[in-house]
Short mmCIF file of C-alpha atoms in Angstrom, two decimals:
data_model
loop_
_atom_site.label_atom_id
_atom_site.label_comp_id
_atom_site.label_asym_id
_atom_site.label_seq_id
_atom_site.Cartn_x
_atom_site.Cartn_y
_atom_site.Cartn_z
CA MET A 1 13.44 21.49 42.31
CA GLY A 2 13.15 19.55 39.00
CA GLY A 3 11.63 20.47 35.71
CA GLY A 4 12.54 24.19 35.68
CA LEU A 5 10.81 27.00 37.30
CA LEU A 6 10.34 30.63 36.69
CA VAL A 7 10.04 32.41 40.18
CA LEU A 8 8.62 35.99 40.00
CA TRP A 9 8.97 38.12 43.03
CA ASP A 10 6.82 41.13 44.10
CA ILE A 11 9.19 43.88 45.51
CA ASP A 12 7.44 46.20 48.03
CA GLN A 13 6.90 44.59 51.34
CA THR A 14 7.97 41.19 50.08
CA LEU A 15 11.58 41.77 49.46
CA ILE A 16 12.08 45.26 50.83
CA LYS A 17 10.29 48.04 52.85
CA THR A 18 10.66 51.65 52.34
CA ASP A 19 9.40 54.64 54.68
CA GLY A 20 7.32 57.13 53.04
CA VAL A 21 9.47 57.73 49.92
CA ALA A 22 6.88 56.88 47.41
CA THR A 23 4.46 59.27 48.92
CA GLU A 24 6.82 62.06 48.66
CA ALA A 25 7.50 61.12 45.09
CA TYR A 26 3.77 61.19 44.30
CA ALA A 27 3.31 64.43 46.00
CA GLU A 28 6.01 65.97 43.96
CA ALA A 29 4.58 64.55 40.64
CA VAL A 30 1.13 65.76 41.49
CA LEU A 31 2.58 69.33 42.04
CA GLU A 32 4.49 69.32 38.93
CA THR A 33 1.97 67.80 36.81
CA VAL A 34 -1.31 69.47 37.86
CA GLY A 35 -0.16 72.14 40.27
CA SER A 36 -2.20 70.74 43.14
CA PRO A 37 -0.81 70.28 46.76
CA TRP A 38 -0.88 66.63 47.97
CA ARG A 39 -4.05 65.29 49.35
CA GLY A 40 -3.64 61.73 48.40
CA ASP A 41 -3.81 58.29 50.29
CA MET A 42 -1.00 55.68 49.31
CA THR A 43 -2.83 52.71 50.88
CA PHE A 44 -3.21 50.73 47.62
CA ASN A 45 -1.68 47.38 48.27
CA GLY A 46 -0.79 45.50 45.09
CA LEU A 47 -1.81 48.05 42.39
CA THR A 48 0.43 48.65 39.30
CA GLU A 49 1.96 52.21 39.04
CA ARG A 50 -0.24 52.92 36.29
CA ALA A 51 -3.40 52.05 38.30
CA MET A 52 -2.08 54.11 41.32
CA ALA A 53 -1.30 56.96 39.15
CA VAL A 54 -5.03 56.99 37.89
CA ARG A 55 -6.36 56.80 41.36
CA VAL A 56 -3.99 59.57 42.63
CA LEU A 57 -5.01 61.92 39.98
CA ARG A 58 -8.73 61.23 40.52
CA MET A 59 -8.17 62.05 44.23
CA HIS A 60 -6.87 65.55 43.02
CA ASP A 61 -10.08 66.10 41.10
CA VAL A 62 -8.15 65.56 37.76
CA ASP A 63 -9.35 63.22 34.91
CA PRO A 64 -6.57 60.97 34.06
CA ASP A 65 -6.66 61.14 30.29
CA PRO A 66 -4.13 59.07 28.25
CA GLU A 67 -1.91 62.15 27.54
CA LEU A 68 -2.06 63.43 31.09
CA LEU A 69 -1.28 60.04 32.44
CA THR A 70 1.75 59.73 30.36
CA VAL A 71 3.20 62.87 31.54
CA PHE A 72 2.45 62.12 35.14
CA LEU A 73 3.97 58.87 34.93
CA SER A 74 7.04 60.27 33.40
CA ASN A 75 7.29 62.83 36.17
CA LEU A 76 6.72 60.17 38.94
CA GLU A 77 9.51 58.05 37.40
CA ARG A 78 11.91 60.86 37.52
CA SER A 79 10.73 61.80 41.01
CA LEU A 80 11.18 58.24 42.39
CA LEU A 81 14.52 57.71 40.82
CA SER A 82 15.68 61.00 42.27
CA ARG A 83 15.04 59.61 45.66
CA ALA A 84 17.38 56.52 45.24
CA GLU A 85 19.56 57.70 48.30
CA ALA A 86 16.57 58.39 50.33
CA THR A 87 15.22 55.16 49.61
CA LYS A 88 18.43 53.37 50.51
CA ALA A 89 18.88 55.47 53.90
CA ARG A 90 15.14 54.96 54.96
CA GLY A 91 14.49 51.44 53.64
CA TYR A 92 15.77 47.94 54.17
CA ALA A 93 15.71 44.52 52.72
CA LEU A 94 13.33 42.09 54.79
CA THR A 95 15.00 39.43 56.74
CA GLY A 96 15.77 36.50 54.39
CA ALA A 97 15.22 38.19 51.30
CA LEU A 98 18.90 38.10 50.43
CA ALA A 99 19.41 34.30 51.37
CA ALA A 100 16.22 33.36 49.47
CA LEU A 101 17.39 35.08 46.27
CA GLN A 102 20.93 33.47 46.76
CA ALA A 103 19.35 29.90 47.44
CA LEU A 104 17.21 30.02 44.42
CA ASP A 105 20.01 31.31 42.18
CA ALA A 106 22.10 28.20 43.23
CA GLU A 107 19.38 25.91 41.67
CA ALA A 108 20.39 25.37 38.09
CA ASP A 109 16.80 24.92 36.85
CA VAL A 110 15.39 28.25 38.29
CA ARG A 111 15.11 31.73 36.66
CA GLN A 112 14.25 34.62 38.87
CA SER A 113 12.82 37.96 37.84
CA VAL A 114 9.98 40.12 39.27
CA LEU A 115 6.24 40.83 38.85
CA THR A 116 5.80 44.19 40.30
CA GLY A 117 3.64 47.12 40.40
CA ASN A 118 6.74 49.26 39.98
CA ILE A 119 7.94 50.78 36.65
CA ARG A 120 11.02 48.87 35.62
CA THR A 121 13.58 51.62 36.21
CA VAL A 122 12.21 52.05 39.65
CA ALA A 123 12.11 48.34 40.35
CA GLU A 124 15.88 48.07 39.43
CA MET A 125 16.65 51.17 41.56
CA LYS A 126 14.94 49.71 44.72
CA LEU A 127 16.62 46.33 44.50
CA GLU A 128 19.91 47.79 43.76
CA ALA A 129 19.75 50.03 46.71
CA PHE A 130 19.63 46.88 48.98
CA GLY A 131 21.91 44.68 47.14
CA LEU A 132 19.22 42.35 45.84
CA HIS A 133 19.62 43.07 42.16
CA SER A 134 22.41 40.66 41.15
CA TRP A 135 19.95 37.83 41.51
CA ILE A 136 17.18 39.06 39.26
CA ASP A 137 16.86 38.89 35.58
CA PHE A 138 15.26 42.16 34.92
CA PRO A 139 14.60 41.79 31.16
CA ILE A 140 12.17 38.90 31.69
CA GLY A 141 10.13 40.57 34.44
CA ALA A 142 6.74 42.21 34.32
CA TYR A 143 6.33 45.84 35.50
CA GLY A 144 3.84 48.34 36.58
CA ASP A 145 4.08 50.31 33.35
CA ASP A 146 3.23 47.16 31.11
CA GLU A 147 -0.49 47.01 32.13
CA PHE A 148 -3.04 48.61 34.22
CA GLU A 149 -4.26 45.46 36.11
CA ARG A 150 -1.88 43.24 37.78
CA ASN A 151 -3.66 40.33 36.69
CA ALA A 152 -2.43 40.87 33.13
CA LEU A 153 1.13 41.04 33.95
CA ILE A 154 2.13 37.42 33.91
CA PRO A 155 1.91 36.89 30.09
CA HIS A 156 4.62 39.66 29.75
CA ALA A 157 6.97 37.65 31.81
CA TRP A 158 6.38 34.53 29.82
CA ARG A 159 6.62 36.31 26.52
CA ARG A 160 9.81 38.01 27.45
CA THR A 161 11.34 34.74 28.83
CA GLU A 162 10.50 32.89 25.59
CA ALA A 163 11.92 35.63 23.44
CA ARG A 164 15.17 35.73 25.54
CA TYR A 165 15.71 32.14 26.34
CA GLY A 166 13.66 30.10 23.78
CA ARG A 167 11.97 28.58 26.92
CA THR A 168 8.20 28.45 27.36
CA TYR A 169 7.17 28.07 30.89
CA ALA A 170 3.67 26.49 31.89
CA PRO A 171 1.52 28.07 34.52
CA ALA A 172 2.56 25.27 37.02
CA GLU A 173 6.23 26.02 36.33
CA THR A 174 5.61 29.61 37.16
CA VAL A 175 5.82 30.79 40.88
CA ILE A 176 4.51 34.20 42.17
CA LEU A 177 5.82 35.30 45.60
CA GLY A 178 4.00 38.43 47.06
CA ASP A 179 2.29 39.92 50.05
CA THR A 180 -1.03 41.16 48.84
CA VAL A 181 -4.31 39.68 47.73
CA ARG A 182 -3.67 41.00 44.30
CA ASP A 183 -0.44 39.02 43.97
CA VAL A 184 -2.49 35.76 44.78
CA GLU A 185 -5.21 36.70 42.23
CA ALA A 186 -2.57 37.49 39.54
CA ALA A 187 -1.27 34.17 39.81
CA LEU A 188 -4.43 32.22 40.13
CA ALA A 189 -5.88 34.06 37.17
CA HIS A 190 -3.35 32.23 35.00
CA GLY A 191 -3.10 28.89 36.83
CA ALA A 192 0.38 29.77 38.17
CA ALA A 193 1.77 28.64 41.64
CA VAL A 194 1.61 31.23 44.30
CA VAL A 195 3.50 31.55 47.63
CA ALA A 196 1.92 34.33 49.72
CA VAL A 197 4.22 36.10 52.30
CA ALA A 198 2.51 37.81 55.11
CA SER A 199 5.26 40.42 55.50
CA GLY A 200 3.12 43.34 54.38
CA THR A 201 -0.10 44.54 55.86
CA THR A 202 -2.35 41.87 54.58
CA PRO A 203 -3.16 39.21 57.20
CA VAL A 204 -2.54 35.54 56.80
CA ALA A 205 -6.17 34.81 56.87
CA ASP A 206 -7.03 37.26 53.91
CA LEU A 207 -4.21 35.69 51.85
CA ARG A 208 -5.68 32.20 52.34
CA ASP A 209 -9.10 33.51 51.65
CA ALA A 210 -7.87 34.92 48.19
CA GLY A 211 -6.82 31.42 47.31
CA ALA A 212 -3.24 30.98 48.53
CA GLU A 213 -2.81 27.55 49.77
CA VAL A 214 0.90 28.20 50.81
CA VAL A 215 1.39 31.14 53.14
CA LEU A 216 4.67 32.22 54.89
CA ASP A 217 4.78 34.85 57.66
CA ASP A 218 8.15 35.88 56.40
CA LEU A 219 11.23 34.83 54.35
CA ALA A 220 13.34 34.37 57.28
CA ASP A 221 13.80 30.44 57.01
CA THR A 222 15.35 29.87 53.55
CA GLY A 223 14.62 26.18 53.93
CA ARG A 224 11.04 26.83 54.49
CA VAL A 225 10.97 29.26 51.49
CA LEU A 226 12.20 26.66 49.10
CA ALA A 227 9.83 24.04 50.66
CA ALA A 228 7.01 26.37 50.11
CA ILE A 229 7.91 26.89 46.53
CA ALA A 230 7.85 23.24 45.91
CA GLU A 231 4.66 22.78 47.79
CA ALA A 232 3.05 25.46 45.70
CA THR A 233 4.09 24.05 42.33
CA ALA A 234 2.80 20.64 43.43
CA ALA A 235 -0.59 22.26 44.39
CA ALA A 236 -0.71 24.09 40.88
CA ARG A 237 0.02 20.75 39.19
CA ARG A 238 -3.02 19.09 40.73
#
């Protein structure tokens, strides 16, 4: 691919899908933290865990002050991690995810990590559940407990990569792959390349309207995934 690339993957609905496990974990965390039965709504595509936690607490008529938010996130993390077996049993890796990770790993000039709304420990658990963790360099990723807004995550990945490898990646050498408008916006906010994947609930048209020049229906065609990354980086350099 030439020149070196930092490839940052979204996780949920880009690489994997789960079936209601997160909702159950949130319900348990709400009950444990504030004593309320669940009456939330988990249709928050692309939010960080921190932002989602704030919304969920407000849905339950609770002011998410910093101290309470910290307690809630701790309870949520524990609740999610306790559902590792349920995640594995009820979820699955999306078609082509493993092949895409392996193909990029074979490229000597590519580093792969994640840019995800998940807390880091949960991100690791989810990808390990489906055998996708071996190709991800978790220490250089950016996570949902790093920031409230997803748009602020990319600098964390750049900083961690430079600290770990002494390599500074330019925006056009950084590629975000994700399934939501927020993934696209996070990339464009920093001038990074973006490949949108319509494998979640966001239609192709909405991903294009958000500014993604390169949109895939899914990851099934590994050659097309690699070509899309090359196309997106070329667009980011223009």
